XYZ file of C-alpha atoms in Angstrom:
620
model
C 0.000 0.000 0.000
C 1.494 3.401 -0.610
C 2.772 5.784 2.314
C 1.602 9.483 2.710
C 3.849 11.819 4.114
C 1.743 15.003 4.955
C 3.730 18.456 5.429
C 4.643 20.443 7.751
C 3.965 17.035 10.036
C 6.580 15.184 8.773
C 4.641 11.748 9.302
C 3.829 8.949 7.270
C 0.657 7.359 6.727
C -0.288 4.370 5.077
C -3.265 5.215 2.376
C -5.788 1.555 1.570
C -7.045 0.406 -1.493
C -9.697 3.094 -2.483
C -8.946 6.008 -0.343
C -8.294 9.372 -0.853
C -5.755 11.729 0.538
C -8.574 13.333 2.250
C -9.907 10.296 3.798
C -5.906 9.497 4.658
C -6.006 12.782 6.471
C -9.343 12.175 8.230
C -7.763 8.987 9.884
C -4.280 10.518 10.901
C -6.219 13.558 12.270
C -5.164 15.982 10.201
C -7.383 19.141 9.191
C -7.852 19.314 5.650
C -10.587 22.273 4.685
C -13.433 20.785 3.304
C -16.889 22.715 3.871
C -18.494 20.458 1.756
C -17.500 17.486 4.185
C -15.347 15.862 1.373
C -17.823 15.279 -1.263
C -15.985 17.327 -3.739
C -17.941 20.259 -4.637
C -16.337 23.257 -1.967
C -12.763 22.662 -4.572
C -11.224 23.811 -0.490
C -9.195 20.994 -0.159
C -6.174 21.499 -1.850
C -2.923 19.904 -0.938
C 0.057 20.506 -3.449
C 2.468 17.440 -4.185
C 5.959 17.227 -3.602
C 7.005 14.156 -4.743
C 5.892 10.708 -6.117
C 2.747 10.579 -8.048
C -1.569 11.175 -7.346
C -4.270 10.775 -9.653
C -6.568 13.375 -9.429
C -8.700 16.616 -10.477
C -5.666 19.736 -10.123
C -7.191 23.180 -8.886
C -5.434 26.653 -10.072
C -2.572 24.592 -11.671
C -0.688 23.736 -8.998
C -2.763 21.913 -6.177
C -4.717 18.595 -6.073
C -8.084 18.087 -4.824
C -7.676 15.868 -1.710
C -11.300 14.337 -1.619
C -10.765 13.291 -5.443
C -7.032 12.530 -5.689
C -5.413 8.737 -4.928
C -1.983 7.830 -4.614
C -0.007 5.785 -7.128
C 3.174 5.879 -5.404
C 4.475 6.794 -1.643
C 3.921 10.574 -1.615
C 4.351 13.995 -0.247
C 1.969 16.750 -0.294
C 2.347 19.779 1.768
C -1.179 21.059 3.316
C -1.269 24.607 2.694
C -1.633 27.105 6.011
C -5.019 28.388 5.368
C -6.405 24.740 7.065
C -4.248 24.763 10.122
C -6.356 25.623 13.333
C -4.274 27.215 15.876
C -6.187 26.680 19.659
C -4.355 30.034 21.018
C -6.503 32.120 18.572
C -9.501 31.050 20.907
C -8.115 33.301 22.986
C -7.758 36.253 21.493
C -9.173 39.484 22.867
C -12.676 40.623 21.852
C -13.229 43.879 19.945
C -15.614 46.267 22.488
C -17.644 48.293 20.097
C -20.546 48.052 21.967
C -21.119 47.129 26.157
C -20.450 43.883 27.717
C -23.110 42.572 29.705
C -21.988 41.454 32.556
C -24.430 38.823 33.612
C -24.962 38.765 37.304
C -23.671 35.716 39.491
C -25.054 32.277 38.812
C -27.374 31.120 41.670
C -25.865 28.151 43.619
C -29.612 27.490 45.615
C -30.294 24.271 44.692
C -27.332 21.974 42.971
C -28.796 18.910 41.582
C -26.196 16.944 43.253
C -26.741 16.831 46.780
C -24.050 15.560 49.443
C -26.053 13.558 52.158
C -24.759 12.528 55.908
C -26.339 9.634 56.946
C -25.672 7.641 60.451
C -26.914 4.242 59.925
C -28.223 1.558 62.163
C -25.196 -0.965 61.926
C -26.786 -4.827 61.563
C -27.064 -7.643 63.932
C -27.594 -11.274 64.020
C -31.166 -10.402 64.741
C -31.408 -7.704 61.691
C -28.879 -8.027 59.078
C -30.387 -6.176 56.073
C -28.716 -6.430 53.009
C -26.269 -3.226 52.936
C -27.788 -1.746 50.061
C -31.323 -1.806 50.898
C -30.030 -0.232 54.525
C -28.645 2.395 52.537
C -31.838 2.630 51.075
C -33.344 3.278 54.042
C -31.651 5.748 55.092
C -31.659 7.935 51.999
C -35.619 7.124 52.054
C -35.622 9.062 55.759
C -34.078 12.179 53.362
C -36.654 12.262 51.440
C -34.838 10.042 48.648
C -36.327 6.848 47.008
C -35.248 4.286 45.026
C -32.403 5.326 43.641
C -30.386 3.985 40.797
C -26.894 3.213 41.276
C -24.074 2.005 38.708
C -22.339 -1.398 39.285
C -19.376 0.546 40.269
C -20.852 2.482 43.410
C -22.359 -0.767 44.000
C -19.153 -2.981 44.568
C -18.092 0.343 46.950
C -21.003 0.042 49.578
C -19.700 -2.837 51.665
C -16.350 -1.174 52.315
C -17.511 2.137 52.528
C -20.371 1.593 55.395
C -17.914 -0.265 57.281
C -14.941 2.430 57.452
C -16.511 4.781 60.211
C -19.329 2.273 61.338
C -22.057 2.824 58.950
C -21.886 6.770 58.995
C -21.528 7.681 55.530
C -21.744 9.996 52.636
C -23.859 9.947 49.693
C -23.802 11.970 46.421
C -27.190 11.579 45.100
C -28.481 13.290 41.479
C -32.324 14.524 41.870
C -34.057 16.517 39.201
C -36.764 18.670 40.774
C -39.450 17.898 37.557
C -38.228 13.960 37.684
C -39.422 11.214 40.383
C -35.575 9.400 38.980
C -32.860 9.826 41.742
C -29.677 8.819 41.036
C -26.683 7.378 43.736
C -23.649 8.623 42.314
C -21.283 7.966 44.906
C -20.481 6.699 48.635
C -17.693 7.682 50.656
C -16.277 8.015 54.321
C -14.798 11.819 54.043
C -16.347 14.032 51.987
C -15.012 14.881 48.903
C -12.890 17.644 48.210
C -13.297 18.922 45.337
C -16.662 17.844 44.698
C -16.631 18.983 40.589
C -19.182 18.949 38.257
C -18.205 19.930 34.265
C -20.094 22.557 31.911
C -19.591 21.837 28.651
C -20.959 24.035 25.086
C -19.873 21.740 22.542
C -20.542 25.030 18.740
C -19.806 23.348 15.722
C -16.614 25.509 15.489
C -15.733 24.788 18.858
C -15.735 23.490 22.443
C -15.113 24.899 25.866
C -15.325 23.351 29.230
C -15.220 24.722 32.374
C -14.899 22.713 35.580
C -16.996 23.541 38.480
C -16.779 22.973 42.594
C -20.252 21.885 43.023
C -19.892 22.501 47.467
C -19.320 26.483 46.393
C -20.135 27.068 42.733
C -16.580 28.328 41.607
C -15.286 27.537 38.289
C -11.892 25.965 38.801
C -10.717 25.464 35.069
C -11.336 26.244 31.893
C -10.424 24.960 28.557
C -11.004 25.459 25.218
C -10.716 23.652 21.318
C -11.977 23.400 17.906
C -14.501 20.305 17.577
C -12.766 18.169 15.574
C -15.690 16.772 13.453
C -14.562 20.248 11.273
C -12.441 17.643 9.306
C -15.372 15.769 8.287
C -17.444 19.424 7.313
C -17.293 22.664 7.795
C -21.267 23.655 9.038
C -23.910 21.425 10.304
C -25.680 20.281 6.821
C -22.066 18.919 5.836
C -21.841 16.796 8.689
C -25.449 15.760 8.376
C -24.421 14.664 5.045
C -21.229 12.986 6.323
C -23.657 10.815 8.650
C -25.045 8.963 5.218
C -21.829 7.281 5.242
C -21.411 3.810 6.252
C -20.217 4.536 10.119
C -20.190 8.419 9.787
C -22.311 8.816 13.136
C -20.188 6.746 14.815
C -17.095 8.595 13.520
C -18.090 12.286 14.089
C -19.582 11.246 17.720
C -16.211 9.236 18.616
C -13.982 12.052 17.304
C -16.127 14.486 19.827
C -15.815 12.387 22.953
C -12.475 11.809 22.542
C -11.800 15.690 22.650
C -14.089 15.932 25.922
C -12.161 13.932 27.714
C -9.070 15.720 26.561
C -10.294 19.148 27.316
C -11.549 17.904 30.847
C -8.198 16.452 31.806
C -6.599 19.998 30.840
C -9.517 22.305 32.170
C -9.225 20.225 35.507
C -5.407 20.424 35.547
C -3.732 19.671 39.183
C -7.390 20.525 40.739
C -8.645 17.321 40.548
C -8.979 13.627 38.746
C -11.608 11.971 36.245
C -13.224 10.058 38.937
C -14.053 13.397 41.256
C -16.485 14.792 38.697
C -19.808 13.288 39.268
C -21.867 15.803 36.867
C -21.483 16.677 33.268
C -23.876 19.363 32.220
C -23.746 19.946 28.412
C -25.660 22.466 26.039
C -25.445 22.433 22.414
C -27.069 22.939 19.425
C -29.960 20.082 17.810
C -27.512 19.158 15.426
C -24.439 19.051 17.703
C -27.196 17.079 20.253
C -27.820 14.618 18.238
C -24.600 13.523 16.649
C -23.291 13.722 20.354
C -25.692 11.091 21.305
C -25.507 8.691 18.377
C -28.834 9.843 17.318
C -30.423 9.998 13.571
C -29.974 13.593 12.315
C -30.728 13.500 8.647
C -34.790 14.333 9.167
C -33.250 17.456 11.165
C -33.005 18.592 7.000
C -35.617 16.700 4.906
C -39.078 18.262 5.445
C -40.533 18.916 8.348
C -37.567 18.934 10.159
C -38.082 16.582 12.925
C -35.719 15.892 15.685
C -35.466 12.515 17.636
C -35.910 14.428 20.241
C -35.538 17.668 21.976
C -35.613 16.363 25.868
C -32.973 14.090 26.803
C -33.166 11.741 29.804
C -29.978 12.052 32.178
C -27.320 9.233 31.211
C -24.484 7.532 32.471
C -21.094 8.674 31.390
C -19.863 5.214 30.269
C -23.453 4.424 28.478
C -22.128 6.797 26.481
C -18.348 5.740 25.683
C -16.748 7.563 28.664
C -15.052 4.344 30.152
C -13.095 6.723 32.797
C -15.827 8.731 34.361
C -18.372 7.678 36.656
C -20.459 10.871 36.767
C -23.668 11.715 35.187
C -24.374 13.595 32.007
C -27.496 15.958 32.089
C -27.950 17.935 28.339
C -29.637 20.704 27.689
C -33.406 20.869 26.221
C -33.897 21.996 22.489
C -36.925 23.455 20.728
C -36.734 22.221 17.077
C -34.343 21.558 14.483
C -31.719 24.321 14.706
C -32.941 26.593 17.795
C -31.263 24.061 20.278
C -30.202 23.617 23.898
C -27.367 26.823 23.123
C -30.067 29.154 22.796
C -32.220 27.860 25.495
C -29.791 27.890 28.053
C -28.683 31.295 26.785
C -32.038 32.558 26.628
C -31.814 31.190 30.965
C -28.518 33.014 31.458
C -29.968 36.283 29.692
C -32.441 36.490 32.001
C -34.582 38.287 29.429
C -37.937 35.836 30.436
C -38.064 37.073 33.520
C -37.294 40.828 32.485
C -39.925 43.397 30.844
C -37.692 44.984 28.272
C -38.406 43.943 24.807
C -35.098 42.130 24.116
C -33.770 40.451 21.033
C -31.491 37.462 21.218
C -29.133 36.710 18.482
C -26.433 33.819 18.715
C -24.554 34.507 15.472
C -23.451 31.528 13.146
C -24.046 29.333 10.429
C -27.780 29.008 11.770
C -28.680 32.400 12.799
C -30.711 31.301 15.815
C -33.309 34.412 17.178
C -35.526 34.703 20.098
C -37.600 37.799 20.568
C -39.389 38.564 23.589
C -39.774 39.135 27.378
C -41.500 38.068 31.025
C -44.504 37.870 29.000
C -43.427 35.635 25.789
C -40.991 34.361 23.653
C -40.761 33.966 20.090
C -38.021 31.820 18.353
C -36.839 30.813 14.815
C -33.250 29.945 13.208
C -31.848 31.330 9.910
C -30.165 29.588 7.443
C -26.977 32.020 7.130
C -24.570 29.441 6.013
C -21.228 29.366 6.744
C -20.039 32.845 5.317
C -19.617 34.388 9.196
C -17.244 31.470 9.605
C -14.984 31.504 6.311
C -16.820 29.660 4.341
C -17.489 29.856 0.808
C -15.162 33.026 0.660
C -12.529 32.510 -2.371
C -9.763 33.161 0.798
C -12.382 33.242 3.416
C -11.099 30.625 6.937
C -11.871 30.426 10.694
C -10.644 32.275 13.354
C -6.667 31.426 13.095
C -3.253 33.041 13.303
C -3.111 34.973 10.187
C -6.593 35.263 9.511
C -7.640 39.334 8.775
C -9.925 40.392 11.836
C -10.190 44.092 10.592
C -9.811 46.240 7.522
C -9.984 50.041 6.925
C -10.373 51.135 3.566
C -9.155 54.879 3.018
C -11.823 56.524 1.063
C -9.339 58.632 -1.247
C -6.886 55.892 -1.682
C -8.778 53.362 -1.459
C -5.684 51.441 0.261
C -6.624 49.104 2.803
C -5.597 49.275 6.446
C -5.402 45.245 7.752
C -5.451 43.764 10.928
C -4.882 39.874 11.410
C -5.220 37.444 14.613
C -1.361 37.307 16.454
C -0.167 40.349 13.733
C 1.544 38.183 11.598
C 1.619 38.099 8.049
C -2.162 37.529 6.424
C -3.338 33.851 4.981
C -6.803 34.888 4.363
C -10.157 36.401 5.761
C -11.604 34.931 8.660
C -15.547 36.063 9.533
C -15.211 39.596 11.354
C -12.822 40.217 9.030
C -15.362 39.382 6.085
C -17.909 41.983 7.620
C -15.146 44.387 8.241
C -13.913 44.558 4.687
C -17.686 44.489 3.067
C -18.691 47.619 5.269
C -15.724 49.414 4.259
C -16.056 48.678 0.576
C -19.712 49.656 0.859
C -18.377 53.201 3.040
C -16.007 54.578 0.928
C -18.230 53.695 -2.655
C -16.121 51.271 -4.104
C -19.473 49.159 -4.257
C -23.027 49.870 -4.611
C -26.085 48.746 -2.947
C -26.398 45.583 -4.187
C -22.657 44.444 -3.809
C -21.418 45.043 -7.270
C -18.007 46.654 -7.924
C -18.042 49.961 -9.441
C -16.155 49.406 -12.912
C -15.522 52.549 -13.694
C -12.772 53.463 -10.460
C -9.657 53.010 -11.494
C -7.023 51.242 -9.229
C -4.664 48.684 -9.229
C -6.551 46.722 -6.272
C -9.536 47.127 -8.229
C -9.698 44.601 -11.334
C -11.344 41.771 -13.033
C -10.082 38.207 -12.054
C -10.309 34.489 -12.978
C -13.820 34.804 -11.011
C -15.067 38.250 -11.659
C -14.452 41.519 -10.531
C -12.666 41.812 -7.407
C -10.912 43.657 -4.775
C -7.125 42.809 -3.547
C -7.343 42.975 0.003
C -3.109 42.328 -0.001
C -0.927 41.805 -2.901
C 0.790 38.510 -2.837
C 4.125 39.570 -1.851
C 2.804 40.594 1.446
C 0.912 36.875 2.260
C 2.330 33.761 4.041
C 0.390 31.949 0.701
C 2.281 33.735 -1.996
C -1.219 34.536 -3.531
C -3.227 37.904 -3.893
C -5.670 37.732 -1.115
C -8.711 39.185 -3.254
C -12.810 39.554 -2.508
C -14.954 38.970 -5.241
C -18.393 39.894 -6.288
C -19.088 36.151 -5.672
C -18.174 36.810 -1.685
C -19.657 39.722 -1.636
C -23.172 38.137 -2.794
C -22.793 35.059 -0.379
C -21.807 38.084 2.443
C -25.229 39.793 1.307
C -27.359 36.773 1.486
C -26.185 34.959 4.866
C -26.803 39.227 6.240
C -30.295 38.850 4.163
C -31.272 35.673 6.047
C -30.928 37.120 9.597
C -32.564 40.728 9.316
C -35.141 38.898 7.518
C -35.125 36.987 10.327
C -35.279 39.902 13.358
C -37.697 41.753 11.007
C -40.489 38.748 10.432
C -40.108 37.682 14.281
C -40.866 40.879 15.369
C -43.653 41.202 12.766
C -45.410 38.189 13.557
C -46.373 39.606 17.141
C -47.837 42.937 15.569
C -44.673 45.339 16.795
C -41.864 46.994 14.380
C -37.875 47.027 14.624
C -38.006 50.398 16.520
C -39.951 48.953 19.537
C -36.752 46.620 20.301
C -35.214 47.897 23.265
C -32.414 45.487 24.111
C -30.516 43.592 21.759
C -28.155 41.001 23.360
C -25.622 39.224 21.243
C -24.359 35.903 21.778
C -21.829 33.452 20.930
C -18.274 33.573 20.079
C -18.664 35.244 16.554
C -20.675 38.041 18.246
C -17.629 38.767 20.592
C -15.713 39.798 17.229
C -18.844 41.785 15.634
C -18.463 45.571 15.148
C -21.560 46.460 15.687
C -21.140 49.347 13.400
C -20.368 47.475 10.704
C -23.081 45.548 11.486
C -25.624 47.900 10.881
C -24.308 49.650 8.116
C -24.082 46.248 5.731
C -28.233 45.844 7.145
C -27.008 43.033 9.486
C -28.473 44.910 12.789
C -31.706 46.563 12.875
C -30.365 50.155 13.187
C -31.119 50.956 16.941
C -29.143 53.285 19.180
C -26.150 52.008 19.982
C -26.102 51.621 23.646
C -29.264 49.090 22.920
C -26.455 46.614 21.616
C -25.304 43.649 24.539
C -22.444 41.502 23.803
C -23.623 38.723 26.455
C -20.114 36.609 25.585
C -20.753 32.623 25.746
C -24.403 32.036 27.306
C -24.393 28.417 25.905
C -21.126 27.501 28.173
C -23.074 29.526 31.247
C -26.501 27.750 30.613
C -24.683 24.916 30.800
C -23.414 25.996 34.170
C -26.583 27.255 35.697
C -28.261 23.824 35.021
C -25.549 22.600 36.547
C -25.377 24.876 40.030
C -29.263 24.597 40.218
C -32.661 22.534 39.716
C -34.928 25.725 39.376
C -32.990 26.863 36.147
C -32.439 23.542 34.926
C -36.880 22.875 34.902
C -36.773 26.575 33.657
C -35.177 25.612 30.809
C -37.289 22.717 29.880
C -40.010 25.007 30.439
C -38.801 27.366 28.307
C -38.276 25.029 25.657
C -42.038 23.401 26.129
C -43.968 27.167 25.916
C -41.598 29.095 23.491
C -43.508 29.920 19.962
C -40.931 28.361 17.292
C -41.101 30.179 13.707
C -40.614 27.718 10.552
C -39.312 30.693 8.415
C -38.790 28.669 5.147
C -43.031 28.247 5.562
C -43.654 31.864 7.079
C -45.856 33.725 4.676
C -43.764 36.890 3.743
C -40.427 35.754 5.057
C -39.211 35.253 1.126
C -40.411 38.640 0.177
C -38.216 40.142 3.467
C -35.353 38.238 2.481
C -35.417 39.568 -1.331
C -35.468 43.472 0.489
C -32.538 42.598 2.494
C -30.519 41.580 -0.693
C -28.830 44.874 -0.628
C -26.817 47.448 1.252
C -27.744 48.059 3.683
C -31.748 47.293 2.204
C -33.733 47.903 -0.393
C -35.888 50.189 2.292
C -33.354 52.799 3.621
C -35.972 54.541 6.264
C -35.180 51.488 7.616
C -31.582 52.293 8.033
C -31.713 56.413 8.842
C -28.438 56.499 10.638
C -26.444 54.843 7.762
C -28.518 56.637 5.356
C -27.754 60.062 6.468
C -23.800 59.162 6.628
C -24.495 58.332 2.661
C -25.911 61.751 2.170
C-alpha cells in the first residue's frame, strides 16, 4: 500500500485500497478544509504534491483536490496554512464596540447533586439487612427513594459503610421535575473537590469549564476546535457525512475523545476523572444529536423533525466515557436548529423574567433568534450558512493566526488598512474580518447597494479576475500563501445573502407579534462570533436593525453559562425545559412573507433605507 507523508507534520501514513488523501487525512487527524465534508464540490481541499505521483482533479494549476485525488506511489503533499487551526486564537481578545453585559452571578440554591450525611443503624444477628437496601433506608428518611446506582458504586457500599461504622456519605443526582434519583457515589470523608463539568460543545468549537459543586466556583477552563470540522465545515455537511457507512459513529467518537481531553486539561492539578460526578452539556440540535448517536438527517428533509428535543440524564460510560463515573445531564432543544445553546442562553440572559423587549441573536451558520420578554418568547433559526465562519469566501477561513480580523479602507486611496489574529503576516479572511472589509467597501463607494463593484474606479486593487471583478485585500508579496488575497463579487453576494437571512429573520419575528424594529429595546448578542462583531459594521451592511447604539449587549458565551446554571441549580435547569415546552418556534422557510423580506434585504444596507436612517444620512 502506498505511504503518505503530509507536510509540515513530517509523518507517514499508510493510504488503503480506495482512499483518498482526504480520507488518509481524516484517519491521521489531520485538518484538511473541506466545507463540503469531502464530497468534492467546496474545490477547499487542496494539498500541493511534492514528490511521487496522485491521480486526481488539479485546482489553479498547482494543487490537487484531496477528496478526489489517490496515490499511485508513496507521496508527499504539503497542506497549505489556510487549514491549520491554531487553539491560542480562541483566545484572542474581543473587539468592544458596543457594552459587555456582565451577567450577574449564577445562583448556587439548589445543585442537583446533593451531598447527604447519613448515620446508619449498623446490623445484627437479629437484623442483618442487606447493605444496600439499609442504605436505602436511610436515603428514604431524606426524602430520597429508590435510587439507581451504577455497578461501580455498588461494589463500593460494603467497604464504605464499614470504614466509620455505617456513617456515611452519599452523592445523590435529583431533578426537581423527575421522580428518577440517582446514587452517584459513597464515601467516608467528603469529597474535596466535589466537581461537576459545563460543557458548550458550537460546531466551530468546544469549551469546558470545571466547576466545585460545594461552592459554585469555576476551577478550570479549557477550550478547542470540535474536531468533526475535518469531516465538514457547518452542520448540513456533517449531516451529510452521517449517510456514510459509520459516519455517526465517527463524528460522535472524534467528539468524545476531545471531551475527555479538554476535561483532563480544564481540571489540571485541581482534581482527577473520577471526582467529577456531573457533566452538564448544552449544544445545538444538530451538535445534540450527533453527540448522542442519534439519527440527524430528518433534522433537514421536510418537516424537520428531531429525535428528540428532551434528553433523559445518562451515564457517562453508556455513552463511551469508560473513565468517568459521573452523570451527564444535556440541555433541552426546541426544534431543528434553535437548540439547547439558545435555550440555556435565553436562561442566562435572564430576558424571560425581564420586561424589556429584548432580542437574542447567537450569530453563526444558523442564525438562531428569540424575541421577547416576562410575558413571551418567540423563536426561529436562519439559514446564514457558513459565510460568518470563512466559508465559501474565495480566501475566506476560521478564526486562526493569520486570519484578517479588521480592515480600513481609506476613502481617497482606497488602500486598505489590515489587521490579522497574532499580527503576523495575512493567509486569508476569517468572519469579522469578512464583515469588516464588506462595510468598508460599501463606506467609501467602491461598491453599490447591491454588492457590485463599481467598474468605472480606477485602481490597481480594483480589477477583473479568474472569477469576476474583485478587490485585492493584499498583494501577494505581502501573504504567508504567496497569492493575492482578493474579494470577489461572488463573496460579496454570499456576504449579502447569509446578512439577508438574519434581518429577515429579526424583522419577520418581530412582525409576527404585531410590533416593528423600533420597539426593540435590548438587543443582546451571543456566541463567540458576536464577541468579534463591530456592531457598526453591522448595521451599516443591514445586518443589525439600526437601533441606538447603547441598545447593543455583547452577552459573551451564554451556551457555556446555561450549561453551568443547570448545573449549580434545579430551578434553572426545569426553567429551561419550560422554556423550551412554551416558546412559539417560527418555521421561516413556511412563514408567509419571510421570502419577500429576504429579497429586500438583498442589498446594502436594504432595499428600504428609512429602515436604516443612521447609515442613510452618513451616505448623504
Amino acid at each position: 500500500m502506498p505511504k503518505v507523508k503530509f507536510l509540515p507534520f513530517n509523518e507517514e501514513y499508510e493510504a488503503l485500497e480506495g482512499e483518498t488523501l482526504f480520507d488518509v487525512a481524516i484517519k491521521a487527524g489531520i485538518h484538511i478544509n473541506a466545507s463540503c465534508g469531502g464530497t468534492g464540490s467546496c474545490n477547499r481541499c487542496k494539498v500541493r504534491l511534492v514528490s511521487g505521483e496522485l491521480k486526481g482533479e488539479i485546482l489553479e494549476g498547482q494543487y490537487y483536490k484531496a477528496c478526489g485525488s489517490y496515490p499511485l506511489t508513496d507521496v508527499v503533499v504539503e497542506v497549505p496554512l489556510t487549514t491549520f487551526l491554531d487553539q491560542k486564537t480562541l483566545y484572542r481578545p474581543v473587539k468592544k464596540r458596543a457594552k459587555f453585559l456582565e451577567l450577574s452571578q449564577v445562583d448556587f440554591d439548589s445543585p442537583p447533586v446533593k451531598e447527604v450525611f447519613l448515620k446508619l443503624t449498623p446490623p445484627t444477628l437479629e437484623e442483618n439487612t442487606a447493605d444496600f437496601n439499609r442504605l436505602k433506608e436511610g436515603l428514604y428518611k431524606q426524602g430520597i427513594s429508590e435510587p439507581e446506582v451504577s455497578l461501580e458504586v455498588l461494589r463500593k457500599i460494603p467497604h464504605v459503610l464499614r470504614q466509620k461504622n455505617f456513617e456515611t456519605i452519599a452523592y445523590v443526582y435529583q431533578a426537581l421535575d423527575n421522580p428518577k434519583t440517582f446514587l452517584l457515589d459513597l464515601t467516608a470523608e467528603p469529597l474535596d473537590p466535589f466537581l461537576g463539568v459545563a460543557i458548550d460543545v458550537g460546531t466551530t468549537t468546544l469549551q469546558v469549564e470545571v466547576v466545585d459543586l460545594k461552592k459554585g466556583e469555576v476551577l478550570g477552563f479549557s477550550s478547542d476546535y470540535n474536531p468533526q470540522i475535518k469531516y465538514g465545515d457547518d452542520v448540513i455537511s456533517r449531516i451529510e457525512f452521517c449517510r456514510r457507512d459509520g459516519g455517526l459513529k465517527i463524528l460522535s467518537e472524534v467528539l468524545k475523545e476531545r471531551l475527555i481531553l479538554l476535561i483532563k486539561e480544564a481540571l489540571g492539578s485541581k482534581g482527577r476523572l473520577e471526582e467529577v460526578k456531573l457533566i452538564s452539556l448544552a449544544a445545538n440540535t444538530v451538535m445534540t444529536h450527533l453527540f448522542l448517536e442519534l439519527e440527524p438527517r430528518y433534522l433537514r428533509e421536510y418537516p424537520y423533525v428531531p429525535v428528540a428535543t428532551e434528553f433523559p440524564v445518562f451515564w457517562a460510560k453508556d455513552l463511551g466515557f469508560t473513565d468517568l463515573n459521573a452523570l451527564i445531564q444535556i440541555a433541552p432543544c426546541k426544534a431543528s436548529y434553535v437548540g439547547g445553546d439558545v435555550v440555556g442562553g435565553v436562561v442566562a440572559s435572564k430576558m424571560y423574567e425581564e420586561s424589556p423587549l429584548t432580542l437574542f441573536i447567537d450569530l453563526g451558520t444558523n442564525g438562531e433568534i428569540v424575541l421577547g420578554n416576562q410575558d413571551f418568547l418567540v423563536c426561529a433559526a436562519c439559514s446564514a450558512g457558513p459565510a460568518f465562519e470563512g466559508g465559501g469566501i474565495k480566501h475566506g477561513m476560521r478564526a486562526t493566526l493569520g486570519a484578517i480580523e479588521m480592515v480600513n479602507i481609506d476613502p481617497y486611496t482606497y488602500e486598505p488598512m489590515v489587521v490579522t489574529i497574532g499580527k503576523t503576516k495575512p493567509i486569508g479572511l476569517c468572519g469579522s474580518g469578512i464583515l469588516s472589509l464588506l462595510a468598508s467597501l460599501f463606506r467609501v463607494g467602491i461598491i453599490d447597494k447591491s454588492g457590485k463593484i463599481k467598474k468605472d474606479l480606477i485602481h490597481p486593487r480594483i480589477r477583473r479576475g479568474e472569477e469576476g471583478w474583485e478587490y485585492v485585500v493584499v498583494f501577494k508579496q505581502d501573504t504567508q500563501t504567496g497569492e493575492d488575497i482578493v474579494f470577489t463579487e461572488a463573496d460579496i453576494d454570499n456576504v449579502i445573502r447569509a446578512k439577508a437571512a438574519i434581518f429577515a429573520g429579526c424583522q419577520v419575528l418581530v412582525e409576527s407579534v404585531g410590533l416593528s424594529l423600533k420597539d426593540i429595546e435590548r438587543v443582546y448578542l451571543a456566541g463567540s462570533f458576536g464577541n468579534y462583531l463591530d456592531v457598526e459594521d453591522a448595521i451599516s451592511i443591514g445586518l443589525l436593525p439600526d437601533l441606538d447604539r447603547d441598545r447593543f449587549f455583547f452577552l459573551g458565551n451564554t451556551s457555556l453559562l446555561g450549561a453551568k446554571i443547570a448545573l449549580l441549580s434545579q430551578e434553572k435547569f426545569a426553567k429551561m425545559r419550560d422554556i423550551a415546552k412554551s416558546m412559539t418556534h417560527l418555521e421561516l422557510s413556511n412563514y408567509p412573507g419571510y421570502m419577500e423580506t429576504y429579497v429586500a434585504a438583498l442589498f446594502l444596507p436594504h432595499t428600504d433605507e428609512t429602515l436604516f436612517p443612521t447609515i442613510k444620512n452618513k451616505k448623504e
